[in-house]
Amino acid sequence: MSRSESAASPSPPSGASGPPVVVSTWPHGLPANEAAWAVLEDGGTALDAVEAGVAVTEADPEARTVGLGGYPDRTGVVTLDACIMDERGRCGAVAALQDILHPTAVARAVMEETPHVLLVGEGARTFARDQGFDTTALLTDQSEKDWREWRREQAEGQTSTDGARPEPNVEKAAGRGNHDTIGMLALDADGNLSGACTTSGTKWKMHGRVGDSPLIGAGLYVDNEVGAACTTGWGEAIVRVAGAHLAVEALRQGASPTDACRRVVERVRALPTDTSDIQVGVVALTPEGEIGTYALRSGFEAGRRTPDAENHLVDAGHLGDESDPQS
Ligand code: SD4
């Protein structure tokens, strides 16, 4: 038995409840789920539900790596990544987008109004403005203060630019920290799946850096026949295993949603790079309404709302790691 198998935590129950269902990453997913649930309960589509859900987090200045109030990059600029995908395999995304409060809505406009999938940087911003999106100053006083503090520590040699690499885990008690990306998956009453993923990325990232979150197949993938998956955590690792697509393909091969998510983090663990100081979390949802979630290490939770269960957090199973004090 391998070290990770012997130390792995048990898989949490994820039973199918039937539609509608909404599931999302981290504790801040709970208020986002409520907004998505209101759409689903009203007979709305999964696509509308995920857009409405993640918009709550995008507008929340306390969610420190999503939208308004997100940590800036190392030049002090907040840049946002987001994507959305529906039951027909349609998808849209934006990356390194500045000054727009709801990047997921812009991603949806890319999907619906252009022949493209991904717009980046100034092109994405111009497109958003052309589509009627207002500009918003995304750098809050708190984020600017934190950035100035980080720069001061840099100048004093207390941290290196490796500060752009995330701490291993969330500030679990507060549910806030360096891993606040929201990925959301929904199943509507018609049995259709959609998903969205939105983030300001890792804090103090290089200007122009794009993570997994806006990349279809890495941060999000939806296949109405077999299921949907979204990811959170250190994007460079998730991109390298095409995390969300990997989970969906595992579902296609007959894996349970929990096992499908576990396969992703096992592949991350097997990367030929040091993964001892990163976190990766994965969530999957099937057309039957069964959810699964798994993480590289402890501390990852998913918010889940079903017809049978009020909005609640599900503790993800995780691979064991004796070097991780929190595992
Ligand atoms: C990124 N995956 O930009 C995002 C960050 C994240 O929870 O998910 N944090 O790499």
Coordinates of C-alpha atoms and ligand atoms in Angstrom, one line a residue:
M1 CA 0.0 0.0 0.0
S2 CA 1.4 3.4 -0.9
R3 CA 2.0 6.1 1.6
S4 CA -0.8 8.2 0.2
E5 CA -3.2 5.3 0.3
S6 CA -2.4 4.3 3.8
A7 CA -2.8 7.9 5.1
A8 CA -5.7 8.9 2.9
S9 CA -8.8 10.1 4.7
P10 CA -12.1 8.3 4.1
S11 CA -14.3 9.5 1.2
P12 CA -17.2 11.6 2.4
P13 CA -20.7 10.5 1.4
S14 CA -22.0 12.2 -1.7
G15 CA -25.3 10.3 -2.5
A16 CA -27.4 11.2 -5.5
S17 CA -30.4 13.3 -4.6
G18 CA -31.9 14.1 -8.1
P19 CA -32.2 17.6 -9.4
P20 CA -31.9 20.4 -8.8
V21 CA -28.4 20.4 -7.2
V22 CA -25.8 23.1 -6.8
V23 CA -22.3 22.6 -5.4
S24 CA -19.4 25.0 -5.1
T25 CA -15.9 25.3 -3.7
W26 CA -15.0 26.6 -0.2
P27 CA -17.2 28.1 2.5
H28 CA -17.9 31.2 0.6
G29 CA -19.8 28.9 -1.8
L30 CA -22.7 28.8 0.7
P31 CA -24.1 32.3 0.0
A32 CA -23.3 31.8 -3.7
N33 CA -25.3 28.5 -3.6
E34 CA -28.3 30.4 -2.2
A35 CA -28.4 32.7 -5.2
A36 CA -28.0 29.8 -7.6
W37 CA -30.6 27.8 -5.7
A38 CA -33.1 30.7 -6.0
V39 CA -32.7 30.4 -9.8
L40 CA -33.0 26.6 -9.8
E41 CA -36.0 26.5 -7.5
D42 CA -37.7 28.9 -9.8
G43 CA -37.3 26.5 -12.7
G44 CA -34.3 28.4 -14.1
T45 CA -31.5 26.9 -16.1
A46 CA -28.3 25.6 -14.6
L47 CA -26.4 28.1 -16.8
D48 CA -28.4 31.1 -15.2
A49 CA -27.9 29.5 -11.8
V50 CA -24.1 29.3 -11.9
E51 CA -23.8 32.8 -13.3
A52 CA -26.0 34.2 -10.6
G53 CA -24.3 32.2 -7.9
V54 CA -20.7 33.1 -8.6
A55 CA -21.7 36.7 -9.0
V56 CA -22.3 36.9 -5.3
T57 CA -18.7 35.9 -4.6
E58 CA -17.4 38.2 -7.3
A59 CA -19.0 41.1 -5.6
D60 CA -17.9 40.1 -2.1
P61 CA -14.8 42.1 -1.0
E62 CA -14.2 39.6 1.7
A63 CA -13.5 36.8 -0.8
R64 CA -9.9 37.7 -1.3
T65 CA -9.1 35.8 -4.5
V66 CA -12.3 36.5 -6.4
G67 CA -13.5 39.7 -8.1
L68 CA -13.8 42.8 -6.0
G69 CA -11.3 42.9 -3.2
G70 CA -9.2 40.1 -4.7
Y71 CA -5.5 40.2 -4.1
P72 CA -3.7 42.1 -6.8
D73 CA -0.7 40.8 -8.7
R74 CA 2.8 41.8 -7.7
T75 CA 2.4 45.1 -9.6
G76 CA -0.6 46.0 -7.6
V77 CA -3.2 45.4 -10.3
V78 CA -6.2 43.1 -9.8
T79 CA -6.7 40.8 -12.9
L80 CA -9.5 38.4 -13.1
D81 CA -9.9 35.0 -14.8
A82 CA -13.3 33.3 -15.3
C83 CA -15.1 30.8 -17.5
I84 CA -18.5 29.2 -18.0
M85 CA -19.7 26.1 -19.7
D86 CA -23.2 24.7 -20.5
E87 CA -24.9 21.5 -21.2
R88 CA -24.4 21.8 -24.9
G89 CA -20.7 22.1 -24.6
R90 CA -20.8 25.8 -25.3
C91 CA -18.2 27.7 -23.3
G92 CA -16.7 31.1 -22.9
A93 CA -13.8 32.6 -20.9
V94 CA -11.8 35.7 -20.0
A95 CA -8.4 36.0 -18.6
A96 CA -6.3 38.8 -17.1
L97 CA -9.4 41.0 -17.3
Q98 CA -9.1 44.3 -15.4
D99 CA -11.8 46.7 -14.0
I100 CA -14.9 44.5 -14.5
L101 CA -16.8 43.3 -11.5
H102 CA -18.4 40.2 -13.1
P103 CA -15.9 38.4 -15.3
T104 CA -18.2 35.3 -15.5
A105 CA -20.9 37.4 -17.1
V106 CA -18.3 38.6 -19.6
A107 CA -17.3 35.0 -20.2
R108 CA -20.9 34.2 -20.9
A109 CA -21.0 37.0 -23.4
V110 CA -17.9 35.7 -25.1
M111 CA -19.7 32.3 -25.3
E112 CA -23.0 33.8 -26.6
E113 CA -21.9 36.8 -28.7
T114 CA -18.6 35.8 -30.3
P115 CA -17.2 32.9 -32.3
H116 CA -14.4 32.5 -29.7
V117 CA -13.9 30.8 -26.4
L118 CA -11.3 32.9 -24.6
L119 CA -10.6 36.7 -24.7
V120 CA -7.7 38.1 -22.6
G121 CA -6.4 41.3 -21.2
E122 CA -7.2 44.5 -22.9
G123 CA -9.1 42.7 -25.6
A124 CA -11.4 41.2 -23.0
R125 CA -11.8 44.6 -21.3
T126 CA -12.7 46.3 -24.6
F127 CA -15.2 43.6 -25.4
A128 CA -16.8 43.9 -22.0
R129 CA -17.1 47.7 -22.3
D130 CA -18.6 47.2 -25.8
Q131 CA -21.1 44.8 -24.3
G132 CA -22.2 47.4 -21.8
F133 CA -20.3 46.3 -18.7
D134 CA -19.4 49.2 -16.4
T135 CA -15.9 49.6 -15.0
T136 CA -15.3 49.1 -11.3
A137 CA -12.2 49.8 -9.2
L138 CA -11.5 46.2 -8.0
L139 CA -8.5 47.1 -5.7
T140 CA -10.0 47.7 -2.2
D141 CA -8.3 49.6 0.5
Q142 CA -7.6 46.4 2.3
S143 CA -6.1 44.7 -0.7
E144 CA -3.9 47.7 -1.4
K145 CA -2.8 47.7 2.2
D146 CA -1.9 44.0 2.1
W147 CA 0.0 44.5 -1.2
R148 CA 2.0 47.5 0.2
E149 CA 2.8 45.4 3.2
W150 CA 4.0 42.5 1.0
R151 CA 6.1 44.9 -1.0
R152 CA 7.6 46.3 2.2
E153 CA 8.5 42.8 3.3
Q154 CA 10.0 42.1 -0.1
A155 CA 12.1 45.2 0.1
E156 CA 13.3 44.1 3.6
G157 CA 14.1 40.6 2.3
Q158 CA 11.5 39.0 4.5
T159 CA 9.8 37.3 1.6
S160 CA 10.9 36.4 -1.9
T161 CA 8.9 36.5 -5.1
D162 CA 8.2 32.9 -4.3
G163 CA 5.5 34.6 -2.2
A164 CA 3.5 34.1 -5.3
R165 CA 3.3 30.4 -4.5
P166 CA 0.3 29.8 -2.2
E167 CA 0.5 28.7 1.4
P168 CA -0.4 25.0 1.7
N169 CA -3.9 25.6 2.8
V170 CA -6.7 27.9 3.6
E171 CA -7.0 29.8 6.8
K172 CA -9.5 27.1 7.6
A173 CA -11.2 28.6 10.6
A174 CA -12.1 31.8 8.8
G175 CA -12.7 30.0 5.6
R176 CA -10.7 32.7 3.9
G177 CA -7.2 32.8 2.6
N178 CA -5.2 32.3 -0.4
H179 CA -7.6 29.8 -2.0
D180 CA -10.9 31.6 -2.5
T181 CA -11.6 30.8 -6.1
I182 CA -15.2 29.8 -6.6
G183 CA -16.0 26.9 -8.9
M184 CA -19.7 26.1 -9.1
L185 CA -21.6 23.3 -10.8
A186 CA -25.4 23.0 -11.1
L187 CA -28.0 20.5 -12.3
D188 CA -31.3 22.0 -13.2
A189 CA -34.8 20.5 -13.1
D190 CA -34.5 19.6 -16.8
G191 CA -31.5 17.5 -15.9
N192 CA -29.0 19.8 -17.6
L193 CA -25.6 20.6 -16.1
S194 CA -23.6 23.8 -16.3
G195 CA -20.6 25.2 -14.5
A196 CA -18.6 28.4 -13.8
C197 CA -15.2 29.2 -12.3
T198 CA -14.0 32.7 -11.3
T199 CA -10.9 34.0 -9.5
S200 CA -8.4 36.8 -9.2
G201 CA -5.8 34.0 -9.1
T202 CA -3.0 33.5 -6.7
K203 CA -1.9 36.5 -4.8
W204 CA 1.2 38.4 -5.8
K205 CA 1.2 36.5 -9.1
M206 CA 3.3 37.9 -12.0
H207 CA 1.5 40.5 -14.1
G208 CA -0.1 38.6 -17.0
R209 CA -0.1 35.3 -15.3
V210 CA -3.2 33.1 -16.1
G211 CA -4.1 30.1 -13.9
D212 CA -6.3 27.1 -14.5
S213 CA -9.6 28.8 -13.6
P214 CA -10.5 30.3 -17.0
L215 CA -9.1 27.3 -19.0
I216 CA -11.8 24.9 -20.2
G217 CA -10.6 21.5 -19.2
A218 CA -8.4 22.7 -16.4
G219 CA -10.7 24.8 -14.1
L220 CA -14.0 23.6 -15.4
Y221 CA -15.5 21.0 -17.7
V222 CA -19.1 20.0 -18.4
D223 CA -20.4 17.0 -20.3
N224 CA -24.1 16.6 -20.0
E225 CA -23.9 12.9 -20.5
V226 CA -21.5 12.0 -17.8
G227 CA -21.0 14.9 -15.5
A228 CA -19.2 18.2 -14.7
A229 CA -16.1 19.1 -12.6
C230 CA -14.4 22.2 -11.4
T231 CA -11.1 22.8 -9.6
T232 CA -9.4 25.1 -7.1
G233 CA -5.9 25.5 -5.8
W234 CA -2.5 26.0 -7.3
G235 CA -3.4 26.5 -11.0
E236 CA 0.0 25.6 -12.4
A237 CA -0.4 22.0 -11.1
I238 CA -4.1 21.8 -12.2
V239 CA -3.3 22.9 -15.7
R240 CA -0.6 20.3 -16.0
V241 CA -3.0 17.5 -15.4
A242 CA -6.0 19.2 -17.2
G243 CA -7.8 18.6 -13.9
A244 CA -11.5 19.2 -14.7
H245 CA -11.4 17.3 -17.9
L246 CA -9.5 14.4 -16.2
A247 CA -12.3 14.2 -13.6
V248 CA -15.1 14.1 -16.3
E249 CA -13.3 11.5 -18.3
A250 CA -12.9 9.4 -15.2
L251 CA -16.7 9.7 -14.7
R252 CA -17.1 8.5 -18.3
Q253 CA -15.0 5.5 -17.5
G254 CA -17.3 4.6 -14.7
A255 CA -15.5 6.2 -11.7
S256 CA -17.7 7.5 -8.8
P257 CA -17.6 11.3 -8.5
T258 CA -15.4 11.0 -5.4
D259 CA -13.0 8.7 -7.2
A260 CA -13.0 10.9 -10.2
C261 CA -11.9 13.8 -8.1
R262 CA -9.4 11.7 -6.3
R263 CA -7.8 10.6 -9.6
V264 CA -7.1 14.3 -10.3
V265 CA -5.2 14.9 -7.1
E266 CA -3.3 11.7 -7.4
R267 CA -2.1 12.8 -10.8
V268 CA -1.1 16.2 -9.3
R269 CA 0.7 14.3 -6.5
A270 CA 2.5 12.3 -9.2
L271 CA 3.8 15.4 -11.0
P272 CA 7.6 15.5 -11.2
T273 CA 7.6 18.8 -9.2
D274 CA 7.4 19.6 -5.5
T275 CA 3.7 19.5 -4.5
S276 CA 4.4 19.6 -0.7
D277 CA 3.3 23.2 -0.3
I278 CA 0.3 23.4 -2.5
Q279 CA -3.4 22.6 -2.3
V280 CA -5.7 21.3 -5.0
G281 CA -9.4 20.6 -4.6
V282 CA -11.8 19.1 -7.1
V283 CA -15.6 18.9 -7.1
A284 CA -17.7 16.7 -9.5
L285 CA -21.4 16.5 -10.1
T286 CA -23.2 13.8 -12.1
P287 CA -26.4 14.1 -14.2
E288 CA -28.1 12.0 -11.4
G289 CA -27.2 14.7 -8.8
E290 CA -24.4 12.8 -7.1
I291 CA -21.5 14.9 -6.0
G292 CA -17.9 14.0 -5.2
T293 CA -15.0 16.0 -3.9
Y294 CA -11.4 15.3 -3.1
A295 CA -8.3 17.3 -2.2
L296 CA -4.6 17.0 -2.1
R297 CA -4.6 17.8 1.6
S298 CA -7.0 18.6 4.4
G299 CA -8.9 21.8 4.7
F300 CA -10.9 21.8 1.5
E301 CA -14.7 21.9 1.7
A302 CA -17.5 22.1 -0.8
G303 CA -20.9 23.8 -0.3
R304 CA -23.8 21.6 -1.4
R305 CA -27.6 22.3 -1.8
T306 CA -30.1 19.7 -2.8
P307 CA -33.9 19.2 -2.5
D308 CA -33.2 17.0 0.5
A309 CA -30.5 18.9 2.2
E310 CA -30.2 22.5 3.2
N311 CA -27.1 24.4 2.1
H312 CA -24.2 22.7 3.9
L313 CA -20.5 22.1 3.8
V314 CA -19.0 18.8 2.7
D315 CA -15.5 18.0 4.0
A316 CA -13.5 16.7 1.1
G317 CA -11.5 13.5 1.5
H318 CA -7.8 14.0 0.9
L319 CA -4.6 12.3 0.2
G320 CA -2.5 11.8 3.3
D321 CA 0.8 13.6 3.8
E322 CA 2.7 13.1 7.0
S323 CA 4.6 16.3 6.3
D324 CA 1.4 18.3 6.3
P325 CA 0.5 19.3 9.9
Q326 CA -3.1 19.8 8.9
S327 CA -3.6 16.4 7.2
Ligands
SD4_1 C1 -5.3 30.0 -9.7 N1 -6.7 28.1 -9.2 O1 -5.3 31.1 -10.3 C2 -6.6 29.5 -9.0 C3 -6.5 29.9 -7.6 C4 -7.4 29.2 -6.7 O2 -8.3 28.7 -4.7 O3 -8.2 28.3 -7.1 N2 -7.4 29.4 -5.5 O4 -4.3 29.2 -9.7

